[in-house]
CSV table of C-alpha atoms and ligand atoms in Angstrom, one decimal:
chain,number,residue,atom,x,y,z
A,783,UNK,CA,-28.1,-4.3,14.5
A,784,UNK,CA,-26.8,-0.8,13.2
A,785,UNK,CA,-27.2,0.1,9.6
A,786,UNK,CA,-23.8,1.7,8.6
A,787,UNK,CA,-21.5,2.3,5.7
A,788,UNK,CA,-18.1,1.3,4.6
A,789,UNK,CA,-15.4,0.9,2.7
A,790,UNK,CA,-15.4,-3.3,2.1
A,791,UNK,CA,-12.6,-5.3,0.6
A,792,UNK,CA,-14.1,-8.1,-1.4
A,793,UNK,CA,-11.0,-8.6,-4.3
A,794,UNK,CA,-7.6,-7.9,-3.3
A,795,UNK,CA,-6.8,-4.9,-3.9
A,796,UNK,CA,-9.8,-2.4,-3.7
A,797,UNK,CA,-12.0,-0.7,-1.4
A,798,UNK,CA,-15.7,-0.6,-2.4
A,799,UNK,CA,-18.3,1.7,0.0
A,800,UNK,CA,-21.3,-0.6,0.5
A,801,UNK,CA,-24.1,-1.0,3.6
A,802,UNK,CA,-23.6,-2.8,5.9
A,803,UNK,CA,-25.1,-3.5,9.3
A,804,UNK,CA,-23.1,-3.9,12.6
A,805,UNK,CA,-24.0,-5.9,15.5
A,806,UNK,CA,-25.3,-4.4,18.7
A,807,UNK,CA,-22.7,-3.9,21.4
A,808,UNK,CA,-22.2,-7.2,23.1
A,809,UNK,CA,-21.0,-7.2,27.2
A,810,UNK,CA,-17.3,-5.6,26.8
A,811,UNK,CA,-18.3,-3.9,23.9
A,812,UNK,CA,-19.0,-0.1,22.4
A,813,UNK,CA,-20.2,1.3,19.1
A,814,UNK,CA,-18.2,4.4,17.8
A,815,UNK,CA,-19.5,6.7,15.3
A,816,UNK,CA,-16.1,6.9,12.8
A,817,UNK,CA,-15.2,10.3,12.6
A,818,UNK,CA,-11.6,9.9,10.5
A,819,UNK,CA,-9.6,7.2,10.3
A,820,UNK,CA,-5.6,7.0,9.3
A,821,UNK,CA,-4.5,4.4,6.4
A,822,UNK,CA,-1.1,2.5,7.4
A,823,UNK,CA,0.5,0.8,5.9
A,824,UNK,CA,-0.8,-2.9,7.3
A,825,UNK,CA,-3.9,-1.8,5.6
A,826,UNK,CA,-2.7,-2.3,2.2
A,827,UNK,CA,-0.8,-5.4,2.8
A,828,UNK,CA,-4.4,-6.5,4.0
A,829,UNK,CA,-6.0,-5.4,1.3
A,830,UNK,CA,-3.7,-7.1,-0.9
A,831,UNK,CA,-3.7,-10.0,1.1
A,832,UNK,CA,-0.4,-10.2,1.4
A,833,UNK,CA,-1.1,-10.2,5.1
A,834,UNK,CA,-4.2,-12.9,5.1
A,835,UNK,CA,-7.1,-11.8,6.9
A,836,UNK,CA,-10.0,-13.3,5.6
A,837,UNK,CA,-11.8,-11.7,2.9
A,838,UNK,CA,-14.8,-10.1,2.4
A,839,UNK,CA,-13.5,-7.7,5.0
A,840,UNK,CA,-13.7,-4.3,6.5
A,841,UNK,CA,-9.9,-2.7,7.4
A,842,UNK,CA,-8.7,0.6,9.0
A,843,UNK,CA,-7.2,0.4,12.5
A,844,UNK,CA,-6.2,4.3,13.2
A,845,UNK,CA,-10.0,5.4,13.7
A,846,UNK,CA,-11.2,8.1,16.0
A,847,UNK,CA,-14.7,8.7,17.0
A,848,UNK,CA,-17.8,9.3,19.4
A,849,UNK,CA,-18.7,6.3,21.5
A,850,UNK,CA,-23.0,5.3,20.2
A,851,UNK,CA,-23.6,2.9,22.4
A,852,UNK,CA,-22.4,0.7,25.1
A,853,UNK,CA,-22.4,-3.2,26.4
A,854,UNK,CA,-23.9,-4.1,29.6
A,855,UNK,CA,-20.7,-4.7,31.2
A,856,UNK,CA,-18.8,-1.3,29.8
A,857,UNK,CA,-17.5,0.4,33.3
A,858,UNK,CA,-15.3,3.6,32.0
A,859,UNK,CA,-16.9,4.4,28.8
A,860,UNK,CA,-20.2,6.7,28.3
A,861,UNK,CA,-22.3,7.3,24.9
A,862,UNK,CA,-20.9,10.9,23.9
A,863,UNK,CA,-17.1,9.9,25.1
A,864,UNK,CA,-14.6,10.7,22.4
A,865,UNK,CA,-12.2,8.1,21.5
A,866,UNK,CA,-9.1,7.1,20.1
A,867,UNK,CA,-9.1,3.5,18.8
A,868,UNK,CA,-6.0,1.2,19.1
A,869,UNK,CA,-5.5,-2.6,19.0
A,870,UNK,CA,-6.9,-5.3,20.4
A,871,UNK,CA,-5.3,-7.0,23.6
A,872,UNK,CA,-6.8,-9.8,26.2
A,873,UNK,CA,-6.1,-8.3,29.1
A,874,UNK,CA,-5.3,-11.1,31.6
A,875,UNK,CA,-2.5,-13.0,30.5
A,876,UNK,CA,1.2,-12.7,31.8
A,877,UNK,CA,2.4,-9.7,29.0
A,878,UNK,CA,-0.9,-7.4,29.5
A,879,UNK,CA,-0.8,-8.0,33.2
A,880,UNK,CA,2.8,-6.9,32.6
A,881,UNK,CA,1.6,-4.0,30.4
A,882,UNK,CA,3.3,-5.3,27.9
A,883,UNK,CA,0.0,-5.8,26.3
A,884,UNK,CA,1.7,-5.2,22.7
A,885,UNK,CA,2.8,-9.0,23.3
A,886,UNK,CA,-0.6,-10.0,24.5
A,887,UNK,CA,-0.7,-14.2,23.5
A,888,UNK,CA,-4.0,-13.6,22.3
A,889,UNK,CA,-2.8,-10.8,19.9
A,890,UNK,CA,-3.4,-12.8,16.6
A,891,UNK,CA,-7.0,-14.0,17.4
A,892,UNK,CA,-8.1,-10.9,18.7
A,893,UNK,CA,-6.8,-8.5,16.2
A,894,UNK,CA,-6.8,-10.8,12.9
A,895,UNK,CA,-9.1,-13.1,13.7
A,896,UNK,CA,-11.9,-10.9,11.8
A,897,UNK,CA,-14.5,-12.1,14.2
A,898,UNK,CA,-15.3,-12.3,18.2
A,899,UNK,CA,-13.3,-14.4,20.1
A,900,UNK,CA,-16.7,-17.2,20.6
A,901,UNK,CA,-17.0,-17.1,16.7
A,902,UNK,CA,-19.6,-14.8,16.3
A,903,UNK,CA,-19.9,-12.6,12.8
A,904,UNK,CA,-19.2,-8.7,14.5
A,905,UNK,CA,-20.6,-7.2,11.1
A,906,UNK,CA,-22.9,-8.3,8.2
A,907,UNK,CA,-23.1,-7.0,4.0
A,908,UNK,CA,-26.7,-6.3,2.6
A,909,UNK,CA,-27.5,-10.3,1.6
A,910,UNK,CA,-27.1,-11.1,5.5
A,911,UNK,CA,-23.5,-12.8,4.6
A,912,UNK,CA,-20.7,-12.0,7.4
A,913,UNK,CA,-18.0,-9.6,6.6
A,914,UNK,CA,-14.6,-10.4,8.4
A,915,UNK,CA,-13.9,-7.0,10.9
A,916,UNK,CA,-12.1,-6.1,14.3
A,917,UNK,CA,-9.0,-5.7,12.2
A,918,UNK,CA,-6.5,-5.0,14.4
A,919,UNK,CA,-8.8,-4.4,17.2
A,920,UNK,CA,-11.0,-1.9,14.5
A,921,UNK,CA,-12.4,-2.1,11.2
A,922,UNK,CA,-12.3,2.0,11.1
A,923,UNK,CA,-13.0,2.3,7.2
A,924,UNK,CA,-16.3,2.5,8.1
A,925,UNK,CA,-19.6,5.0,9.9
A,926,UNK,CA,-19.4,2.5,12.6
A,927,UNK,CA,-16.8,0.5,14.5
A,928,UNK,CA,-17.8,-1.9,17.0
A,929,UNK,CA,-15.0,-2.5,19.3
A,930,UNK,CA,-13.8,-3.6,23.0
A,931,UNK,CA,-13.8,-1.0,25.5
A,932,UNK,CA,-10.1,-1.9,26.5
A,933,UNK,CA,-9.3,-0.6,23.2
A,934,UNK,CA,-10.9,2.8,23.0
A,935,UNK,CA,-9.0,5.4,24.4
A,936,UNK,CA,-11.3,8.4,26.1
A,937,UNK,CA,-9.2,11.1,24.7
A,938,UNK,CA,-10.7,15.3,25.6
A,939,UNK,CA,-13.1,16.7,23.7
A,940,UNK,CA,-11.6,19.9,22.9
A,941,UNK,CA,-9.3,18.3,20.8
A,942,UNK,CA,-9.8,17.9,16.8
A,943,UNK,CA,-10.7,14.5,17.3
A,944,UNK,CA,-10.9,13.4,13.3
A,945,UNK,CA,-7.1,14.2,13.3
A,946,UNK,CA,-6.4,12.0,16.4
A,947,UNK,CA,-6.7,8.4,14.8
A,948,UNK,CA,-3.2,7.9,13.7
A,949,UNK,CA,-2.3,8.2,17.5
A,950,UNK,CA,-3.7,4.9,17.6
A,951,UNK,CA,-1.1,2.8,15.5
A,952,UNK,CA,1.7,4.4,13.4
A,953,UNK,CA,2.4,7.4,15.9
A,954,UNK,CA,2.7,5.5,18.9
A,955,UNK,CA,5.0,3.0,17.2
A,956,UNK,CA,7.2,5.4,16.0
A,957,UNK,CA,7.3,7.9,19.3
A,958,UNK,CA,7.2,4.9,21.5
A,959,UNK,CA,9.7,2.8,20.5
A,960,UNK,CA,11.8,6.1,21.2
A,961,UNK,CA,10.4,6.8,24.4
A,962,UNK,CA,9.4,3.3,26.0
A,963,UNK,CA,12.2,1.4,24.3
A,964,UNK,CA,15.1,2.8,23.7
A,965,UNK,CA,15.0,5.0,26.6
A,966,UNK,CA,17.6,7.5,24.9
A,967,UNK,CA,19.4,10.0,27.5
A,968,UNK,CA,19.8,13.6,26.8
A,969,UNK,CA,22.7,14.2,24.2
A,970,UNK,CA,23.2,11.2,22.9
A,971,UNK,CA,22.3,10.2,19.5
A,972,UNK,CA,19.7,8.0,17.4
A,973,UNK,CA,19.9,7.7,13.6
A,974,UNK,CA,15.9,6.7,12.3
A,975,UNK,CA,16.0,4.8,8.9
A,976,UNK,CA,12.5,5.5,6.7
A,977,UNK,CA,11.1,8.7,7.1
A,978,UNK,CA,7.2,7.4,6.7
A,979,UNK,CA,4.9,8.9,9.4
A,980,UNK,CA,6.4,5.8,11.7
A,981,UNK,CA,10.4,7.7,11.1
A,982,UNK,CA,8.5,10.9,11.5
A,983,UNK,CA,7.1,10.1,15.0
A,984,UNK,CA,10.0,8.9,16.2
A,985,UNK,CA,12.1,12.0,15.0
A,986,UNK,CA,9.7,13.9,17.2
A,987,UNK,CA,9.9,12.0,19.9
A,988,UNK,CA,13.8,11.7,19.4
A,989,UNK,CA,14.1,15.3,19.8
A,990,UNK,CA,11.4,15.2,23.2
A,991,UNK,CA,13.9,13.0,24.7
A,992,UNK,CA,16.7,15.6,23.8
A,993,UNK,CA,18.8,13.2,21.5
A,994,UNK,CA,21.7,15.6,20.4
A,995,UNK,CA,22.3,14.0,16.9
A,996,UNK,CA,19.0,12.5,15.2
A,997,UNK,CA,19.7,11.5,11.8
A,998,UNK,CA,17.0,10.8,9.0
A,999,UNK,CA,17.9,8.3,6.2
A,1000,UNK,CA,15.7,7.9,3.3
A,1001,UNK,CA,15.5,7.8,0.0
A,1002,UNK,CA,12.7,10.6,-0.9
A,1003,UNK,CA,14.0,14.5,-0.5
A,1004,UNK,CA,10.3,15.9,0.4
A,1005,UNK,CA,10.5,13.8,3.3
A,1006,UNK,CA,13.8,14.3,4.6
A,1007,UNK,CA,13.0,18.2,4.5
A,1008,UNK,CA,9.8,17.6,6.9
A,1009,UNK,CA,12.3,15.2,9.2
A,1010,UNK,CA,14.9,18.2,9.2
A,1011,UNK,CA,11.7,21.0,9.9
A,1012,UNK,CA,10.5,18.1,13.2
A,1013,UNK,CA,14.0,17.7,14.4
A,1014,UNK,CA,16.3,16.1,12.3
A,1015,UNK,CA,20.0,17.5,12.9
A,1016,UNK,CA,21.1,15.2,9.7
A,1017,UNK,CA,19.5,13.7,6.7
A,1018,UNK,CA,21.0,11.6,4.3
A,1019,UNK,CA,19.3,10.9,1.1
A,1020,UNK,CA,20.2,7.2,0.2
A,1021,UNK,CA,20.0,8.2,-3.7
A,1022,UNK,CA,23.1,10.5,-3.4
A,1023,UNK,CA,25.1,8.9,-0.3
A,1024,UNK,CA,25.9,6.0,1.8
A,1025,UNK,CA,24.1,6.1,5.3
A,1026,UNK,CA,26.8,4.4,7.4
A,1027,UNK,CA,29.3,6.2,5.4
A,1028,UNK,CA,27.8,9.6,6.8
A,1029,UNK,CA,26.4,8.4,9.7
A,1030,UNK,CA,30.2,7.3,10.6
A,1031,UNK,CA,31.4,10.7,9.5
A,1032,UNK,CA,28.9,12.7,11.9
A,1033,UNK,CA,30.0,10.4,14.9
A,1034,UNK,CA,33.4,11.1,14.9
A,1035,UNK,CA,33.9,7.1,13.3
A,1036,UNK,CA,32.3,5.4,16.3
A,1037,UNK,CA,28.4,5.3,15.1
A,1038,UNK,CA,25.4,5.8,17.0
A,1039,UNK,CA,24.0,5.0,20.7
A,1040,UNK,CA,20.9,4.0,18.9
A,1041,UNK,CA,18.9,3.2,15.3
A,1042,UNK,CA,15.2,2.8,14.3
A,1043,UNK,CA,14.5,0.4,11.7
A,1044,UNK,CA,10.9,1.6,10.3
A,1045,UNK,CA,11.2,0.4,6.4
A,1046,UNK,CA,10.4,-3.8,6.6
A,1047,UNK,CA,13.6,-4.1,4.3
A,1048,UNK,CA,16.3,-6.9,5.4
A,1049,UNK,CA,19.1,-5.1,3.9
A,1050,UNK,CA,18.1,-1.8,5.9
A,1051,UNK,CA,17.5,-3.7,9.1
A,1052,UNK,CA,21.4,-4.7,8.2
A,1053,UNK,CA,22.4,-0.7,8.1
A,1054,UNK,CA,20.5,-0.4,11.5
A,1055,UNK,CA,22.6,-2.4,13.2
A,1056,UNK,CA,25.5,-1.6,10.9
A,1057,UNK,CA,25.0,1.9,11.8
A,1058,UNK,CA,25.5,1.2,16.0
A,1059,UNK,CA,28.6,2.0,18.2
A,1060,UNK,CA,29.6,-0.1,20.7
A,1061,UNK,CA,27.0,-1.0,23.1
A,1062,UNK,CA,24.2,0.5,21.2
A,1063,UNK,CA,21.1,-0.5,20.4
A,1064,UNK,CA,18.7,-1.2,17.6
A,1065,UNK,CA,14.7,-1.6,17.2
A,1066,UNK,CA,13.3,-2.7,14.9
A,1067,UNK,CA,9.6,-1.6,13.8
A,1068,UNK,CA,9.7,-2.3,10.0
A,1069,UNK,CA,6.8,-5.2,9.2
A,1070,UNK,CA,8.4,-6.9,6.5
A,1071,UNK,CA,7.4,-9.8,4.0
A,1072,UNK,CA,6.4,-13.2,5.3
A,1073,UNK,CA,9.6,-14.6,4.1
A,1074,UNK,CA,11.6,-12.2,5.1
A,1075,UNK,CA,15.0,-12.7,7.0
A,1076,UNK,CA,18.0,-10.6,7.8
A,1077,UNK,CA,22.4,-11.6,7.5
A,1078,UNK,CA,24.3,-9.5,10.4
A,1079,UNK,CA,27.9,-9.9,10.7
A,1080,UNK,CA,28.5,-12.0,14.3
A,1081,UNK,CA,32.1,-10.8,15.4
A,1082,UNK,CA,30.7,-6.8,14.9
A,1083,UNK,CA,27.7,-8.0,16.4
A,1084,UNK,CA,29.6,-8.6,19.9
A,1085,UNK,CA,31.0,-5.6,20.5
A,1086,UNK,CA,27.9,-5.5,22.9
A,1087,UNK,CA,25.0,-4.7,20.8
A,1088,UNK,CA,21.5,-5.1,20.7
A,1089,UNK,CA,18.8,-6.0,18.4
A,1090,UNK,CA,15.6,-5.5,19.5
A,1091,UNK,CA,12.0,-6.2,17.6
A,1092,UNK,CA,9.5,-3.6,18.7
A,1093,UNK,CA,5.3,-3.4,18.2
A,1094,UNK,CA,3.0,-0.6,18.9
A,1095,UNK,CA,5.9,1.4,20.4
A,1096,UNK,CA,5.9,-1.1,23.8
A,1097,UNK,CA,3.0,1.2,24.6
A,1098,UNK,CA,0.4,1.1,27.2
A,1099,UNK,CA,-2.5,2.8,24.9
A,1100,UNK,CA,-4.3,4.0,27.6
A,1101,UNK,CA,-1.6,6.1,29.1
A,1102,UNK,CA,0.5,6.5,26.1
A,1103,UNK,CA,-1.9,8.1,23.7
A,1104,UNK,CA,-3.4,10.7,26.2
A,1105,UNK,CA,0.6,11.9,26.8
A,1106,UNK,CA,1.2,11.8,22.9
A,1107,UNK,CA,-2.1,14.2,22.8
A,1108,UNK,CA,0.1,16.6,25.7
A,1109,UNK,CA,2.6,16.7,23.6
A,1110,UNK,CA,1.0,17.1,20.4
A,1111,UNK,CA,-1.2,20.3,22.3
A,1112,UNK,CA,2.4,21.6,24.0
A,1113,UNK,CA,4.0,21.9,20.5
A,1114,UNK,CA,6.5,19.4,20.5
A,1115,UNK,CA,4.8,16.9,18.6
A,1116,UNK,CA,3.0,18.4,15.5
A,1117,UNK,CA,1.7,15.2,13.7
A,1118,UNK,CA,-0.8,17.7,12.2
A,1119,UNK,CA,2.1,18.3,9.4
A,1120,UNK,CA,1.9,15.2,8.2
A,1121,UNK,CA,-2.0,14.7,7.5
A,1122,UNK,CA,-3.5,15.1,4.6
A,1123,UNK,CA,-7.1,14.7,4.8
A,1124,UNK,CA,-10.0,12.4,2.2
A,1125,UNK,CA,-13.5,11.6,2.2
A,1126,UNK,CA,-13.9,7.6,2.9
A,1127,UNK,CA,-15.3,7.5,-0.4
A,1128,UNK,CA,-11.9,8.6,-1.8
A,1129,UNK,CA,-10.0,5.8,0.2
A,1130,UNK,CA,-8.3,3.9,-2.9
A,1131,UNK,CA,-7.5,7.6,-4.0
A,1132,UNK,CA,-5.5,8.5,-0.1
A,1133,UNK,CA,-4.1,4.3,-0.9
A,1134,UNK,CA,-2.7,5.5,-3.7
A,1135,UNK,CA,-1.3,8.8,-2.6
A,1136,UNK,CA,0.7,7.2,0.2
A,1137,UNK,CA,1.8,4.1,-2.2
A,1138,UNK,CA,3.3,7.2,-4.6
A,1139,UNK,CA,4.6,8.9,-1.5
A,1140,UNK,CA,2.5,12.1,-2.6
A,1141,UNK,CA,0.8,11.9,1.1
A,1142,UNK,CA,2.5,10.4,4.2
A,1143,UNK,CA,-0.7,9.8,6.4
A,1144,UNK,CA,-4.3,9.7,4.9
A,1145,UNK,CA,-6.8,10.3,7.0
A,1146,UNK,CA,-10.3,8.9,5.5
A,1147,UNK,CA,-13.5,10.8,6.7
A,1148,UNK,CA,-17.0,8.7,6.5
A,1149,UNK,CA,-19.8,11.1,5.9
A,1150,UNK,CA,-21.1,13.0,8.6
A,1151,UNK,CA,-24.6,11.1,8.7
A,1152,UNK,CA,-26.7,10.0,11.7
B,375,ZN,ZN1,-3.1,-10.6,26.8
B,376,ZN,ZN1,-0.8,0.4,11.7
């Protein structure tokens, strides 16, 4: 058992810091000493249980770290490694053999299941009672995280690693959907609707590809200047125009090779799809509500289109995260710009800055104890 702090969820909706002791590293396991973790968006609907994972509970799946201690059976992982944490995946069946591990069939017991995969509690509260964690492969709100070491990511050291957390989750859905999904080609163009650090990453990674036209479409201003400033060539505010109106307009009337959907809204997915040419395709990244559903029109809808739902950015965490770090260290992918750092203690503060849109990724730090 560890003695460690963090930021529990016993009511819906708020974070409480409280002790907590974590189990000892079991065969495939490591302990990682937090160092900052990124709040997304799935922690909220957690935390308001609008996404059920079982409460009391420990949340934050973007966490970043130094590895404590090891399992028995840990091969590629050393205490000192740095890490970047990501989610959860079984490694044997057909999809992760595949490395489509995104898809893994275990992906619901192992990353919302809130315990191990025999039952066992992975971390306890002060009264000895078991506190649900491993969300989404993590629990990163937290000193300590005790995870599987297919999970954690060895990442250099002479990287700031507190900033590298979000890599884990919203940045490699955003950039990978780009990259590993839609595969754009040089000069052709991609319009990205939500400009939340998701839209944002795949902007970026629109531009790495060398997309000619990348339009932004939201509805906030602030952000649609940062998308312009990371490689937006259009952005259309939703408040004063119609997206497919101007995305039509900047396409010479045929609409675009490809769209990001990134905002969970049916009537957006709609404009995503709405917003194709010919032949083009759409993914779709947005987590919407449980009861969500989406009306396309079917005769527009042949003109050889594509729909397609996309997790995690398709990506293989292991090699993806080390190439967004390349990137990020080369320039062309400054997710610094949209950080803006807290203390963990200030974690329903940094909730409520990215609810109000005032920050568009919080990064919680625990306390730099032992
Ligand atoms: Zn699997
Ligand atoms: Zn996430």
């Amino acid at each position: 058992m560890r003695a460690a702090t963090a930021a529990v969820v016993r009511r819906p909706g708020a974070f409480d810091l409280e002790p907590i002791e974590i189990d000892a590293p079991r065969q495939h396991e490591v302990l990682v000493r937090i160092v900052g973790c990124g709040l997304c968006h799935t922690d909220l609907s957690a935390r308001d249980q609008d996404l059920p994972f079982k409460l009391p509970a420990i949340l934050g799946h973007e966490g970043s770290g130094i590895v404590e201690q090891v399992g028995a059976g840990v091969t590629r992982l050393r205490p000192g490694d740095a890490v970047v944490l990501s989610y959860a995946y079984c490694g044997d069946c057909e999809y992760c053999q595949d490395d489509r591990m995104a898809y893994c069939t275990r992906n619901a017991r192992l990353n919302f299941g809130g315990v191990r995969v025999d039952g066992s509690a992975l971390a306890r509260d002060r009264q000895g009672q078991p506190l649900s964690a491993r969300f989404i492969g993590q629990s990163a709100f937290a000193t300590h995280a005790l995870v599987l070491e297919s999970n954690a990511i060895r990442v250099p050291t002479d990287v700031p690693l507190e900033l590298m957390g979000p890599l884990g989750c919203s940045m490699q859905t955003g950039a990978g959907a780009v990259i590993n999904a839609l595969k754009p080609g040089r000069g052709e163009s991609i319009a990205i609707f939500g400009a939340g650090s998701v839209g944002l990453s795949a902007i970026m990674a629109a531009r790495i590809a060398g997309c000619a036209t990348i339009i932004a479409i939201d509805k906030n201003a602030g952000r649609l200047g940062i998308a312009a400033e990371l490689g937006a060539t259009l952005t259309i505010n939703t408040q004063v125009e119609d997206a497919l109106v101007a995305i039509r307009a900047a396409t010479k009337g045929r609409g675009v090779h490809y769209s990001v959907e990134c905002t969970g809204a049916p009537a957006v997915l709609r404009q995503a799809v709405d917003s194709l040419r010919a032949c083009g395709v759409c993914a779709s990244l947005g987590v919407a509500g449980h009861q969500a559903e989406v009306q396309l029109h079917m005769n527009r809808f042949l003109f050889g289109k594509t729909l397609r739902g996309v997790t995690e950015g398709d990506s293989v965490p292991q090699r993806f995260i080390p190439q967004l770090i390349d990137w990020w260290r080369d320039g062309t992918f400054p997710f610094d710009r949209l950080v803006s750092y807290f203390s963990l203690a200030q974690l329903n503060e940094a909730a409520a800055a990215c609810a109000s849109g005032l920050a568009i990724k919080a990064i919680v730090q625990p306390p730099h104890t032992s």
